[in-house]
Amino acid sequence: MVGGAAAVAGGTNRLETTDLDRIWGEASVRLRAEIGDGPFNSYVAPSAVRVDSAGQLILVTPTAYARDWVRKNALRRMNELWLGLDGLSRRLDVRCRAEVGSPAPATAVPAGHVLDASPRLAALSSANMAVPTIAPVADSARAVRAAGLQERLTFDSFIEGQGNAFALAIAKQVASWADGHFNPVFFCGPYGYGKTHLLNAIAWEVQRLRPQAKVVYLTAERFLSTFVKAMQDRSTAAFKESLRSADMLLLDDVQFVGGKTSTQEELLSTLTALIEDGKRIVFSADRAPMALTDVEPRLRSHLAAGLTCPVEAGDRELKIAVAQNRLRALSALGVVQGEAAPDVLAQLVDRTPGSMRELEGAVNTLAAAAGSRLSAVSVDEASTLLGMAMRGGPERRITVDEIQKTVAEHFNLKQADLLSERRTRSVARPRQIAMYLCKQHTTRSYPDIGRRFGGRDHTTVLHGVRKIEELMPQDDQIARDVEALTRKLRG
C-alpha cells in the first residue's frame, strides 16, 4: 500500500524501496487482521504512502471521508506497527488527495499491492465490496446488465420534445463532464416520461468519454437492498467507501428512500462526502425534492441545493415521434416490416393518453400482431388488434367503492374519512379527487355519487369535480396523484 523511495531530510540518506515495501507489507498484514477485511479494503487499501521533502511519511487517502476514518480509527495503530518495523523512528501522517494536490507518484505502491509473489502479501489485494459500476464500452453485455443499465437507453434513442428539451440539454451537459455550476442535478416528473432514460444515457456517455472514471448507477431499490445487506454482513464500511469513491453517482427513483431513517442518513452522508470531494451527483424522482414529504428535511434540502430539472409529459407530436422511433427499432430487429399509416399512429397515440412506457407497450402489441402487414393495417383493424392493450378498448368495470378505497390508501386515510363530515384540507382534497375519479370512471350521476359520499348534495360533488379540473393544470402534485390513481384503478 505504501510506496516509492522514501527520501530522508536533506536527501542524503534513502530507505531502499524494498525495505519500505517490506515494512509496509508486514504492517498491512497485521493491520488487516486487526481491523477486518471490510474496513481495510474500504479505507486503507485505496491509499498510498508518499514522502515529503522533509522525509515525513504521509498516507494519502482518496477522499476526505477516508482520511477522517483512518485518523480516528487506525492511524495510531498504524504508527505503532510502523515504528516497530522501521527502525528510523518516523511517524505516519494522513492526508486526503485533495490536500496533497496531486495523485500519489508513480513510484508509490498502493495499499494492498504487492511487488513480490508472497502468498501472505497477496491477500492484501482482495477486491472492495461490489456496487454496480458501468463497465467500459468494450466490455460484454453481461457486464452492462450487471450495472443495471439498458443498452437501448442512450441519447441517440431519446426523442426530444417541448416537455423534455430543457432536461435533455442539462443531461448532455452533465454527461460531457463540463465544469458545471449545479450539483446535484435532480430530474423530476411523472412515471414513464424519460427520467430513467436520461440517467442511463448520462451513464453511457460519461463512461464513453472517460472510460477510467468510476461511475455508479443505482436504483433507489438497489441502494436500499445493498445497504441492508451490508448492515447484515457487517460490511457497511465497504459499502460506504464504494459509493464515496465514485466519480459520478446516479440514483434513480430516490422517492423510495422516504420513511427509511437509516437509509436516508446514509444517503445524506454519501451526498455530503461526494459534494465535498467535487464529485458529480444525479438524482431522479417522481416529484421535486421539497415535495418528497416522506424524506427527512435535511436530505430534502441537500437534494434541492443544486438544479431541479422537470421532465414534463409529452405533447401529441412528441408521442407520435416516440411511436415512430419504437417501430423503427422493432423493424431493425425484424419484428415488423413497412411503416404504420399516419392515421393509425394518430389513433394509437390519442387512445393511449398515459405515459411513454404505456405508449411503447401499445406499439409493441401492434407490431407483434401486425408483423409484415404493418403498412397495410387500417385504423379499424389496428383497434381490433390492440384490443385490451389500448385504453379506448373495453375496460373492466370500476366501482365507487373501489375508487374510495384506492384514494384512501393512496393518501393514508381510512375510507370512512372520505365519507365523514371532516373538512380539513388533508381530507377534503382527497375526497374531491375521489369524486372527480367517480365521475370520470363510472356512469354514476352527481346525486348518486353524493349519496355514496355520506349523503352529500349533488352541488357539493359538482363543486369538487370542477375544483379538481381547475387545479390539475396548475398543481403538478394533484395532476400526478390523479394520474397515479388512474393507473391503479385501471390496473
Short mmCIF file of N, CA, C and O in Angstrom, two decimals, residues 178-250:
data_model
loop_
_atom_site.label_atom_id
_atom_site.label_comp_id
_atom_site.label_asym_id
_atom_site.label_seq_id
_atom_site.Cartn_x
_atom_site.Cartn_y
_atom_site.Cartn_z
N ALA A 178 -18.55 18.63 -18.30
CA ALA A 178 -18.24 20.07 -18.33
C ALA A 178 -18.21 20.60 -16.90
O ALA A 178 -18.84 20.07 -16.00
N ASP A 179 -17.46 21.67 -16.71
CA ASP A 179 -17.40 22.30 -15.40
C ASP A 179 -18.73 22.99 -15.15
O ASP A 179 -18.96 24.13 -15.55
N GLY A 180 -19.63 22.25 -14.52
CA GLY A 180 -20.98 22.78 -14.32
C GLY A 180 -21.09 23.59 -13.05
O GLY A 180 -20.20 23.59 -12.18
N HIS A 181 -22.20 24.27 -12.92
CA HIS A 181 -22.43 25.10 -11.75
C HIS A 181 -23.46 24.46 -10.82
O HIS A 181 -23.77 25.02 -9.78
N PHE A 182 -23.99 23.29 -11.19
CA PHE A 182 -25.07 22.70 -10.43
C PHE A 182 -24.70 21.29 -9.98
O PHE A 182 -24.35 20.46 -10.80
N ASN A 183 -24.79 21.05 -8.68
CA ASN A 183 -24.51 19.74 -8.13
C ASN A 183 -25.22 19.63 -6.78
O ASN A 183 -24.95 20.45 -5.89
N PRO A 184 -26.16 18.70 -6.62
CA PRO A 184 -26.56 17.69 -7.58
C PRO A 184 -27.56 18.21 -8.62
O PRO A 184 -28.16 19.26 -8.43
N VAL A 185 -27.73 17.42 -9.69
CA VAL A 185 -28.79 17.67 -10.66
C VAL A 185 -29.92 16.70 -10.35
O VAL A 185 -29.69 15.50 -10.16
N PHE A 186 -31.13 17.23 -10.28
CA PHE A 186 -32.29 16.44 -9.84
C PHE A 186 -33.37 16.50 -10.92
O PHE A 186 -33.99 17.53 -11.14
N PHE A 187 -33.57 15.36 -11.62
CA PHE A 187 -34.63 15.27 -12.62
C PHE A 187 -35.92 14.79 -11.95
O PHE A 187 -35.90 13.80 -11.21
N CYS A 188 -37.02 15.50 -12.20
CA CYS A 188 -38.27 15.10 -11.56
C CYS A 188 -39.42 15.16 -12.58
O CYS A 188 -39.39 15.96 -13.52
N GLY A 189 -40.40 14.31 -12.38
CA GLY A 189 -41.55 14.29 -13.27
C GLY A 189 -42.31 12.98 -13.13
O GLY A 189 -41.87 12.07 -12.42
N PRO A 190 -43.45 12.86 -13.79
CA PRO A 190 -44.29 11.67 -13.67
C PRO A 190 -43.58 10.42 -14.17
O PRO A 190 -42.58 10.48 -14.90
N TYR A 191 -44.11 9.27 -13.76
CA TYR A 191 -43.57 8.00 -14.22
C TYR A 191 -43.69 7.88 -15.73
O TYR A 191 -44.67 8.30 -16.33
N GLY A 192 -42.67 7.29 -16.33
CA GLY A 192 -42.78 6.90 -17.73
C GLY A 192 -42.54 8.00 -18.74
O GLY A 192 -42.91 7.84 -19.91
N TYR A 193 -41.90 9.11 -18.36
CA TYR A 193 -41.67 10.19 -19.31
C TYR A 193 -40.20 10.46 -19.59
O TYR A 193 -39.86 11.51 -20.15
N GLY A 194 -39.30 9.56 -19.19
CA GLY A 194 -37.93 9.65 -19.66
C GLY A 194 -36.86 9.90 -18.63
O GLY A 194 -35.69 10.05 -18.99
N LYS A 195 -37.17 9.91 -17.34
CA LYS A 195 -36.13 10.18 -16.34
C LYS A 195 -35.08 9.06 -16.31
O LYS A 195 -33.87 9.32 -16.32
N THR A 196 -35.56 7.82 -16.27
CA THR A 196 -34.62 6.69 -16.27
C THR A 196 -33.81 6.66 -17.57
O THR A 196 -32.62 6.35 -17.56
N HIS A 197 -34.45 6.99 -18.67
CA HIS A 197 -33.75 7.06 -19.96
C HIS A 197 -32.61 8.07 -19.88
O HIS A 197 -31.48 7.79 -20.33
N LEU A 198 -32.87 9.24 -19.32
CA LEU A 198 -31.83 10.27 -19.22
C LEU A 198 -30.68 9.82 -18.33
O LEU A 198 -29.51 10.04 -18.67
N LEU A 199 -30.97 9.18 -17.19
CA LEU A 199 -29.89 8.72 -16.31
C LEU A 199 -29.05 7.65 -16.99
O LEU A 199 -27.82 7.63 -16.86
N ASN A 200 -29.71 6.73 -17.70
CA ASN A 200 -28.96 5.71 -18.45
C ASN A 200 -28.09 6.37 -19.52
O ASN A 200 -26.92 6.00 -19.69
N ALA A 201 -28.66 7.33 -20.24
CA ALA A 201 -27.92 7.99 -21.31
C ALA A 201 -26.70 8.73 -20.76
O ALA A 201 -25.62 8.69 -21.35
N ILE A 202 -26.87 9.40 -19.63
CA ILE A 202 -25.74 10.08 -18.99
C ILE A 202 -24.65 9.07 -18.65
O ILE A 202 -23.46 9.29 -18.91
N ALA A 203 -25.06 7.96 -18.04
CA ALA A 203 -24.09 6.95 -17.62
C ALA A 203 -23.28 6.41 -18.80
O ALA A 203 -22.05 6.28 -18.74
N TRP A 204 -23.98 6.09 -19.90
CA TRP A 204 -23.26 5.57 -21.07
C TRP A 204 -22.29 6.62 -21.63
O TRP A 204 -21.16 6.31 -22.00
N GLU A 205 -22.73 7.87 -21.71
CA GLU A 205 -21.91 8.90 -22.33
C GLU A 205 -20.69 9.25 -21.47
O GLU A 205 -19.58 9.42 -21.99
N VAL A 206 -20.88 9.37 -20.15
CA VAL A 206 -19.74 9.72 -19.31
C VAL A 206 -18.69 8.62 -19.33
O VAL A 206 -17.48 8.88 -19.30
N GLN A 207 -19.14 7.37 -19.41
CA GLN A 207 -18.18 6.27 -19.47
C GLN A 207 -17.46 6.25 -20.82
O GLN A 207 -16.27 5.92 -20.90
N ARG A 208 -18.17 6.62 -21.89
CA ARG A 208 -17.52 6.68 -23.20
C ARG A 208 -16.44 7.76 -23.22
O ARG A 208 -15.36 7.56 -23.78
N LEU A 209 -16.72 8.89 -22.59
CA LEU A 209 -15.76 9.99 -22.61
C LEU A 209 -14.61 9.77 -21.64
O LEU A 209 -13.49 10.22 -21.89
N ARG A 210 -14.89 9.10 -20.52
CA ARG A 210 -13.83 8.83 -19.53
C ARG A 210 -13.92 7.37 -19.09
O ARG A 210 -14.47 7.05 -18.03
N PRO A 211 -13.37 6.46 -19.88
CA PRO A 211 -13.50 5.02 -19.58
C PRO A 211 -12.95 4.62 -18.22
O PRO A 211 -13.39 3.63 -17.65
N GLN A 212 -11.97 5.39 -17.70
CA GLN A 212 -11.36 5.01 -16.43
C GLN A 212 -12.10 5.56 -15.22
O GLN A 212 -11.76 5.24 -14.08
N ALA A 213 -13.08 6.42 -15.44
CA ALA A 213 -13.82 7.00 -14.33
C ALA A 213 -14.70 5.95 -13.67
O ALA A 213 -15.20 5.04 -14.33
N LYS A 214 -14.90 6.11 -12.37
CA LYS A 214 -15.79 5.20 -11.65
C LYS A 214 -17.17 5.83 -11.63
O LYS A 214 -17.41 6.84 -10.98
N VAL A 215 -18.10 5.21 -12.35
CA VAL A 215 -19.47 5.71 -12.46
C VAL A 215 -20.40 4.67 -11.83
O VAL A 215 -20.39 3.51 -12.24
N VAL A 216 -21.17 5.09 -10.84
CA VAL A 216 -22.07 4.18 -10.14
C VAL A 216 -23.51 4.56 -10.45
O VAL A 216 -23.92 5.69 -10.20
N TYR A 217 -24.25 3.61 -11.03
CA TYR A 217 -25.68 3.81 -11.29
C TYR A 217 -26.46 2.82 -10.44
O TYR A 217 -26.21 1.62 -10.47
N LEU A 218 -27.41 3.34 -9.67
CA LEU A 218 -28.24 2.50 -8.82
C LEU A 218 -29.67 2.99 -8.85
O LEU A 218 -29.92 4.20 -8.90
N THR A 219 -30.61 2.05 -8.81
CA THR A 219 -31.97 2.44 -8.48
C THR A 219 -32.05 2.58 -6.97
O THR A 219 -31.23 2.01 -6.23
N ALA A 220 -33.02 3.35 -6.48
CA ALA A 220 -33.17 3.50 -5.04
C ALA A 220 -33.42 2.15 -4.38
O ALA A 220 -32.94 1.88 -3.27
N GLU A 221 -34.15 1.28 -5.07
CA GLU A 221 -34.41 -0.06 -4.54
C GLU A 221 -33.11 -0.84 -4.36
O GLU A 221 -32.89 -1.49 -3.35
N ARG A 222 -32.22 -0.73 -5.37
CA ARG A 222 -30.93 -1.42 -5.26
C ARG A 222 -30.07 -0.81 -4.16
O ARG A 222 -29.37 -1.51 -3.43
N PHE A 223 -30.12 0.51 -4.04
CA PHE A 223 -29.40 1.19 -2.96
C PHE A 223 -29.86 0.67 -1.60
O PHE A 223 -29.06 0.34 -0.73
N LEU A 224 -31.18 0.56 -1.44
CA LEU A 224 -31.74 0.09 -0.18
C LEU A 224 -31.32 -1.35 0.12
O LEU A 224 -30.84 -1.65 1.22
N SER A 225 -31.50 -2.22 -0.86
CA SER A 225 -31.22 -3.64 -0.62
C SER A 225 -29.74 -3.88 -0.36
O SER A 225 -29.37 -4.69 0.48
N THR A 226 -28.88 -3.14 -1.09
CA THR A 226 -27.43 -3.31 -0.89
C THR A 226 -27.01 -2.80 0.48
O THR A 226 -26.18 -3.40 1.16
N PHE A 227 -27.60 -1.69 0.90
CA PHE A 227 -27.27 -1.13 2.21
C PHE A 227 -27.72 -2.06 3.32
O PHE A 227 -26.99 -2.30 4.29
N VAL A 228 -28.94 -2.62 3.20
CA VAL A 228 -29.44 -3.54 4.21
C VAL A 228 -28.55 -4.78 4.29
O VAL A 228 -28.21 -5.26 5.39
N LYS A 229 -28.15 -5.30 3.14
CA LYS A 229 -27.27 -6.47 3.13
C LYS A 229 -25.92 -6.15 3.76
O LYS A 229 -25.34 -6.96 4.48
N ALA A 230 -25.42 -4.94 3.50
CA ALA A 230 -24.14 -4.54 4.08
C ALA A 230 -24.24 -4.49 5.60
O ALA A 230 -23.31 -4.90 6.31
N MET A 231 -25.37 -4.01 6.12
CA MET A 231 -25.55 -3.99 7.57
C MET A 231 -25.62 -5.40 8.13
O MET A 231 -25.05 -5.70 9.18
N GLN A 232 -26.32 -6.28 7.42
CA GLN A 232 -26.43 -7.66 7.89
C GLN A 232 -25.08 -8.37 7.87
O GLN A 232 -24.77 -9.17 8.76
N ASP A 233 -24.26 -8.05 6.86
CA ASP A 233 -22.95 -8.68 6.73
C ASP A 233 -21.86 -7.95 7.49
O ASP A 233 -20.68 -8.32 7.42
N ARG A 234 -22.23 -6.88 8.17
CA ARG A 234 -21.27 -6.04 8.89
C ARG A 234 -20.18 -5.51 7.97
O ARG A 234 -18.99 -5.48 8.32
N SER A 235 -20.59 -5.11 6.78
CA SER A 235 -19.64 -4.56 5.80
C SER A 235 -20.07 -3.17 5.34
O SER A 235 -19.87 -2.79 4.20
N THR A 236 -20.69 -2.41 6.25
CA THR A 236 -21.17 -1.07 5.88
C THR A 236 -20.02 -0.15 5.51
O THR A 236 -20.18 0.75 4.69
N ALA A 237 -18.84 -0.36 6.12
CA ALA A 237 -17.70 0.49 5.79
C ALA A 237 -17.32 0.33 4.32
O ALA A 237 -17.04 1.32 3.62
N ALA A 238 -17.33 -0.91 3.84
CA ALA A 238 -17.00 -1.15 2.44
C ALA A 238 -18.07 -0.56 1.53
O ALA A 238 -17.77 0.00 0.47
N PHE A 239 -19.33 -0.69 1.94
CA PHE A 239 -20.43 -0.11 1.16
C PHE A 239 -20.28 1.40 1.05
O PHE A 239 -20.41 1.98 -0.03
N LYS A 240 -20.00 2.04 2.17
CA LYS A 240 -19.85 3.50 2.17
C LYS A 240 -18.74 3.93 1.23
O LYS A 240 -18.91 4.84 0.41
N GLU A 241 -17.60 3.29 1.34
CA GLU A 241 -16.46 3.73 0.53
C GLU A 241 -16.66 3.41 -0.95
O GLU A 241 -16.18 4.14 -1.82
N SER A 242 -17.39 2.34 -1.26
CA SER A 242 -17.63 2.01 -2.66
C SER A 242 -18.44 3.12 -3.33
O SER A 242 -18.30 3.35 -4.53
N LEU A 243 -19.28 3.80 -2.58
CA LEU A 243 -20.03 4.92 -3.12
C LEU A 243 -19.23 6.21 -3.09
O LEU A 243 -19.22 6.99 -4.03
N ARG A 244 -18.54 6.44 -1.98
CA ARG A 244 -17.80 7.69 -1.82
C ARG A 244 -16.58 7.80 -2.73
O ARG A 244 -16.04 8.89 -2.92
N SER A 245 -16.14 6.68 -3.27
CA SER A 245 -15.00 6.71 -4.19
C SER A 245 -15.44 6.91 -5.64
O SER A 245 -14.61 6.93 -6.55
N ALA A 246 -16.75 7.05 -5.88
CA ALA A 246 -17.26 7.23 -7.24
C ALA A 246 -16.92 8.61 -7.77
O ALA A 246 -16.91 9.60 -7.03
N ASP A 247 -16.66 8.70 -9.07
CA ASP A 247 -16.51 9.99 -9.72
C ASP A 247 -17.86 10.58 -10.07
O ASP A 247 -18.02 11.81 -10.15
N MET A 248 -18.84 9.71 -10.32
CA MET A 248 -20.21 10.15 -10.56
C MET A 248 -21.16 9.11 -10.00
O MET A 248 -20.98 7.91 -10.22
N LEU A 249 -22.17 9.57 -9.26
CA LEU A 249 -23.19 8.71 -8.71
C LEU A 249 -24.53 9.10 -9.31
O LEU A 249 -24.93 10.26 -9.30
N LEU A 250 -25.25 8.11 -9.87
CA LEU A 250 -26.58 8.32 -10.42
C LEU A 250 -27.56 7.44 -9.65
O LEU A 250 -27.39 6.21 -9.62
#
